[in-house]
Amino acid sequence: MNPEKDLLLYNTLTRKREKFEPIDAPFVGMYVCGPTVYNDVHLGNCRTFTFFDVVYRYLSYLGYKVRYVRNITDVGHLTGDSDEGDDKISKQARLEKIEPMEVVQRYTNGFHDVMLELGNIPPSIEPTATGHLIEQIEMVKQILKNGFAYESNGSVYFDVVKYNESHNYGKLSGRNIEEQLEGQGTRKLDGQDEKKNSVDFAIWKNADPSHLMQWNTEWGKGFPGWHLECSVMSTKYLGNEFDIHGGGMDLQFPHHECEIAQAVATTGKEPVKYWLHSNMLTMNGTKMSKSLGNVIMPEELFTGNSELLTEAYSPMVFRFFMFQTHYRSTMDITDDALKAAKKGYFKLMNGIKNAKSLEYPETVELNVNEKHESDIQKSVTSVFRGINDDFNTAKSIAALFNLVKKINMLHTGQLEFSQISKESFDKLKSTLIDFTEQVLGIKEELPQGEKMLKEMIVTLVEMYKEAKEARNYEKVDYLRSKAKEIGIVFKDMKDKIDWAYDE
């Protein structure tokens, strides 16, 4: 099987599924819009970055040499998400009465901590907006030179109407520029009198004296527009044309639409081949909102410190939970769904544990059962068919559980090694372990988040075994009870005693 050839992606730009064919194989360039670090990362961010972690992992698994760039926005993102309001980081700095870069450092560290807890691999490059001011200023100059921008009172605006005469502004989001222009006469926005048209957006913004983050330019003191940084950093590190650009669906407009326009206006080239967008999440069927009191932060999820939860859910359980929903579908968080995910996670981990303990016998008299052989092959194929179907991780996980069944049957003796070939066993074992750990990034995590050493569990099993052999049933019951408290159950098998996570 060659899983590489069948990888299909849903391209937001073309609104259809397309075969993945890199521009310059085996090299792949992928850019994902990172966080604006003015507060703690939320679960919606976690979903987006964890999904693209799987994209990164799977492409690497297929043998591609992936350069994954994910930026940190540390200036220019205004509270209005366009050209209105205060800079989000400057506003937070005023509230906390600290330097803007202190805000940036604190929340960047927090973001990294959560990504690490969730098992996400760091990107190849993590550039910051403030670290690329020279390049941003140069892009503004180039866009002005090419006639797609104009200066107004110390600000520089992208001329969307002029751009749209020769290009299609709105092709990514499906927005119609004419409809947007209809109401421009009635809109009174901050700085609107500086713009030729309401649809124009700032690529450099004039700063008043109270603005905490500003730099000298030929247009006066100011700061870059939010959209500019990603056009600059993506093309700087991945080239004027690269393979994948990703982010949350909420960034499709205006952020990503503006990115395309800026890049085309600078180089004349379409920057991205495949646009991927992850969907939003809800809590108990309702959009998360502070006003509704239904927002859960990662730390609250991991500790259970929320009125919306009956217990804590570890980072790996949440990672497993996220993959139960296709990335382009809305993901609904409920306590019951998290509980089910917790059971599923431990069931999968038990299968992985059993798989790692099994070795195909050196000498075995084969009596191959064709049904078992066929079942294994079909399940392995289904694992890859799922991921190749626009990263349908839920389908892949369902197939992994079919492999777990076979592993558990071998572990308990219900299925004899003689009934399957060594080739099938090796494929069964390697697919289950490698796909789970390397592609999905789902790793073993001891119950309740305890950092318990496996040697301690082995010791507990030995104590239980000795108590049984001595027929000390009071101690047997005590050990069973204590093991269950930490999420472990003993398995009394025909020829040995084993342990498993409590499902």
mmCIF file of C-alpha atoms in Angstrom, residues 217-383:
data_model
loop_
_atom_site.group_PDB
_atom_site.id
_atom_site.type_symbol
_atom_site.label_atom_id
_atom_site.label_comp_id
_atom_site.label_asym_id
_atom_site.label_seq_id
_atom_site.Cartn_x
_atom_site.Cartn_y
_atom_site.Cartn_z
ATOM 1 C CA THR A 217 9.150 55.304 9.097
ATOM 2 C CA GLU A 218 9.052 57.692 6.150
ATOM 3 C CA TRP A 219 5.281 57.942 6.730
ATOM 4 C CA GLY A 220 5.734 58.914 10.371
ATOM 5 C CA LYS A 221 5.550 56.941 13.612
ATOM 6 C CA GLY A 222 3.338 53.912 13.400
ATOM 7 C CA PHE A 223 2.987 50.132 13.475
ATOM 8 C CA PRO A 224 2.206 47.390 10.931
ATOM 9 C CA GLY A 225 -1.292 46.246 10.060
ATOM 10 C CA TRP A 226 -2.232 42.851 11.487
ATOM 11 C CA HIS A 227 -2.471 41.096 8.130
ATOM 12 C CA LEU A 228 0.938 42.242 6.911
ATOM 13 C CA GLU A 229 3.106 40.104 9.194
ATOM 14 C CA CYS A 230 1.847 36.769 7.865
ATOM 15 C CA SER A 231 2.363 37.750 4.217
ATOM 16 C CA VAL A 232 5.916 38.789 5.096
ATOM 17 C CA MET A 233 6.924 35.850 7.274
ATOM 18 C CA SER A 234 5.301 33.115 5.190
ATOM 19 C CA THR A 235 6.997 34.217 1.974
ATOM 20 C CA LYS A 236 10.315 35.003 3.705
ATOM 21 C CA TYR A 237 10.688 31.449 5.015
ATOM 22 C CA LEU A 238 8.687 29.433 2.472
ATOM 23 C CA GLY A 239 9.092 31.379 -0.761
ATOM 24 C CA ASN A 240 6.663 33.404 -2.868
ATOM 25 C CA GLU A 241 4.713 30.218 -3.611
ATOM 26 C CA PHE A 242 4.311 27.488 -0.991
ATOM 27 C CA ASP A 243 2.150 24.445 -0.345
ATOM 28 C CA ILE A 244 -0.132 24.806 2.694
ATOM 29 C CA HIS A 245 -1.516 27.726 4.675
ATOM 30 C CA GLY A 246 -3.722 26.974 7.642
ATOM 31 C CA GLY A 247 -5.611 28.519 10.509
ATOM 32 C CA GLY A 248 -8.993 28.709 12.160
ATOM 33 C CA MET A 249 -12.080 29.311 10.046
ATOM 34 C CA ASP A 250 -12.542 32.691 11.745
ATOM 35 C CA LEU A 251 -9.353 33.904 10.017
ATOM 36 C CA GLN A 252 -10.652 33.201 6.522
ATOM 37 C CA PHE A 253 -11.925 36.789 6.333
ATOM 38 C CA PRO A 254 -10.484 39.317 6.591
ATOM 39 C CA HIS A 255 -7.074 38.007 7.634
ATOM 40 C CA HIS A 256 -6.365 35.337 5.017
ATOM 41 C CA GLU A 257 -8.151 37.207 2.254
ATOM 42 C CA CYS A 258 -5.895 40.195 2.942
ATOM 43 C CA GLU A 259 -2.813 37.973 3.059
ATOM 44 C CA ILE A 260 -3.491 36.777 -0.484
ATOM 45 C CA ALA A 261 -4.037 40.324 -1.748
ATOM 46 C CA GLN A 262 -0.837 41.622 -0.145
ATOM 47 C CA ALA A 263 1.288 38.783 -1.513
ATOM 48 C CA VAL A 264 -0.120 39.072 -5.030
ATOM 49 C CA ALA A 265 0.241 42.861 -4.964
ATOM 50 C CA THR A 266 3.899 42.438 -3.984
ATOM 51 C CA THR A 267 5.097 39.574 -6.190
ATOM 52 C CA GLY A 268 2.317 39.051 -8.726
ATOM 53 C CA LYS A 269 2.146 35.394 -7.659
ATOM 54 C CA GLU A 270 -0.582 33.393 -5.932
ATOM 55 C CA PRO A 271 1.165 32.535 -2.632
ATOM 56 C CA VAL A 272 -0.594 29.358 -1.460
ATOM 57 C CA LYS A 273 -1.583 26.146 -3.240
ATOM 58 C CA TYR A 274 -3.770 24.604 -0.498
ATOM 59 C CA TRP A 275 -5.733 26.589 2.105
ATOM 60 C CA LEU A 276 -6.910 24.520 5.109
ATOM 61 C CA HIS A 277 -9.252 25.841 7.810
ATOM 62 C CA SER A 278 -10.354 24.175 11.040
ATOM 63 C CA ASN A 279 -13.834 24.820 12.396
ATOM 64 C CA MET A 280 -15.000 26.313 15.681
ATOM 65 C CA LEU A 281 -15.960 24.580 18.912
ATOM 66 C CA THR A 282 -19.019 24.865 21.124
ATOM 67 C CA MET A 283 -19.840 23.990 24.733
ATOM 68 C CA ASN A 284 -22.989 21.903 25.233
ATOM 69 C CA GLY A 285 -24.221 22.958 21.796
ATOM 70 C CA THR A 286 -23.708 26.688 22.377
ATOM 71 C CA LYS A 287 -20.925 28.952 21.150
ATOM 72 C CA MET A 288 -18.396 29.590 23.906
ATOM 73 C CA SER A 289 -18.810 33.069 25.347
ATOM 74 C CA LYS A 290 -17.646 34.747 28.552
ATOM 75 C CA SER A 291 -21.043 36.457 28.841
ATOM 76 C CA LEU A 292 -22.742 33.043 28.836
ATOM 77 C CA GLY A 293 -20.293 31.662 31.388
ATOM 78 C CA ASN A 294 -19.535 28.586 29.290
ATOM 79 C CA VAL A 295 -15.852 29.191 28.554
ATOM 80 C CA ILE A 296 -13.362 26.553 29.695
ATOM 81 C CA MET A 297 -9.653 27.240 29.572
ATOM 82 C CA PRO A 298 -7.116 24.404 29.089
ATOM 83 C CA GLU A 299 -5.955 24.517 32.703
ATOM 84 C CA GLU A 300 -9.560 24.240 33.937
ATOM 85 C CA LEU A 301 -10.080 21.230 31.669
ATOM 86 C CA PHE A 302 -6.889 19.525 32.868
ATOM 87 C CA THR A 303 -7.620 20.145 36.570
ATOM 88 C CA GLY A 304 -11.418 19.785 36.476
ATOM 89 C CA ASN A 305 -11.723 23.221 38.097
ATOM 90 C CA SER A 306 -14.921 24.195 36.294
ATOM 91 C CA GLU A 307 -18.600 24.031 37.162
ATOM 92 C CA LEU A 308 -19.220 22.707 33.651
ATOM 93 C CA LEU A 309 -17.197 19.545 34.331
ATOM 94 C CA THR A 310 -17.663 16.677 36.762
ATOM 95 C CA GLU A 311 -14.002 15.654 36.656
ATOM 96 C CA ALA A 312 -10.602 16.515 35.217
ATOM 97 C CA TYR A 313 -9.606 15.454 31.711
ATOM 98 C CA SER A 314 -5.939 15.089 30.947
ATOM 99 C CA PRO A 315 -4.214 16.618 27.895
ATOM 100 C CA MET A 316 -3.958 13.246 26.112
ATOM 101 C CA VAL A 317 -7.635 12.495 26.728
ATOM 102 C CA PHE A 318 -8.519 15.886 25.235
ATOM 103 C CA ARG A 319 -6.196 15.254 22.284
ATOM 104 C CA PHE A 320 -7.958 11.933 21.666
ATOM 105 C CA PHE A 321 -11.327 13.684 22.074
ATOM 106 C CA MET A 322 -10.478 16.301 19.443
ATOM 107 C CA PHE A 323 -9.759 13.629 16.849
ATOM 108 C CA GLN A 324 -13.254 12.193 17.202
ATOM 109 C CA THR A 325 -14.577 15.123 15.137
ATOM 110 C CA HIS A 326 -13.467 16.011 11.614
ATOM 111 C CA TYR A 327 -11.465 19.230 11.668
ATOM 112 C CA ARG A 328 -13.874 21.012 9.296
ATOM 113 C CA SER A 329 -16.886 20.233 11.490
ATOM 114 C CA THR A 330 -17.940 22.086 14.622
ATOM 115 C CA MET A 331 -16.630 20.283 17.710
ATOM 116 C CA ASP A 332 -19.038 20.239 20.663
ATOM 117 C CA ILE A 333 -17.547 19.797 24.128
ATOM 118 C CA THR A 334 -19.747 18.077 26.686
ATOM 119 C CA ASP A 335 -18.908 16.338 29.921
ATOM 120 C CA ASP A 336 -20.443 13.071 28.675
ATOM 121 C CA ALA A 337 -18.456 13.209 25.438
ATOM 122 C CA LEU A 338 -15.238 13.789 27.380
ATOM 123 C CA LYS A 339 -16.035 10.837 29.645
ATOM 124 C CA ALA A 340 -16.543 8.625 26.606
ATOM 125 C CA ALA A 341 -13.272 9.889 25.146
ATOM 126 C CA LYS A 342 -11.487 9.046 28.391
ATOM 127 C CA LYS A 343 -12.710 5.435 28.174
ATOM 128 C CA GLY A 344 -11.751 5.240 24.519
ATOM 129 C CA TYR A 345 -8.302 6.661 25.198
ATOM 130 C CA PHE A 346 -7.521 4.082 27.879
ATOM 131 C CA LYS A 347 -8.888 1.296 25.704
ATOM 132 C CA LEU A 348 -6.493 2.369 22.964
ATOM 133 C CA MET A 349 -3.592 2.665 25.433
ATOM 134 C CA ASN A 350 -4.279 -0.828 26.753
ATOM 135 C CA GLY A 351 -4.093 -2.091 23.184
ATOM 136 C CA ILE A 352 -0.782 -0.273 22.645
ATOM 137 C CA LYS A 353 0.588 -1.698 25.907
ATOM 138 C CA ASN A 354 -0.397 -5.203 24.906
ATOM 139 C CA ALA A 355 1.042 -4.764 21.409
ATOM 140 C CA LYS A 356 4.407 -3.688 22.818
ATOM 141 C CA SER A 357 4.526 -6.756 25.037
ATOM 142 C CA LEU A 358 3.903 -9.207 22.172
ATOM 143 C CA GLU A 359 6.577 -10.772 19.973
ATOM 144 C CA TYR A 360 5.974 -13.239 17.179
ATOM 145 C CA PRO A 361 7.349 -16.694 18.212
ATOM 146 C CA GLU A 362 10.587 -17.742 16.540
ATOM 147 C CA THR A 363 9.155 -21.148 15.788
ATOM 148 C CA VAL A 364 5.498 -21.616 15.053
ATOM 149 C CA GLU A 365 3.597 -24.173 13.027
ATOM 150 C CA LEU A 366 1.414 -22.084 10.751
ATOM 151 C CA ASN A 367 -2.262 -22.796 10.310
ATOM 152 C CA VAL A 368 -3.223 -19.467 8.753
ATOM 153 C CA ASN A 369 -6.816 -18.319 9.121
ATOM 154 C CA GLU A 370 -7.611 -16.326 5.979
ATOM 155 C CA LYS A 371 -10.380 -14.346 7.688
ATOM 156 C CA HIS A 372 -8.023 -13.018 10.359
ATOM 157 C CA GLU A 373 -5.424 -12.234 7.704
ATOM 158 C CA SER A 374 -8.012 -10.376 5.649
ATOM 159 C CA ASP A 375 -9.395 -8.515 8.674
ATOM 160 C CA ILE A 376 -5.939 -7.233 9.583
ATOM 161 C CA GLN A 377 -5.193 -6.073 6.043
ATOM 162 C CA LYS A 378 -8.571 -4.316 5.718
ATOM 163 C CA SER A 379 -8.145 -2.552 9.066
ATOM 164 C CA VAL A 380 -4.615 -1.384 8.223
ATOM 165 C CA THR A 381 -5.872 -0.074 4.880
ATOM 166 C CA SER A 382 -8.779 1.677 6.635
ATOM 167 C CA VAL A 383 -6.398 3.445 9.021
#
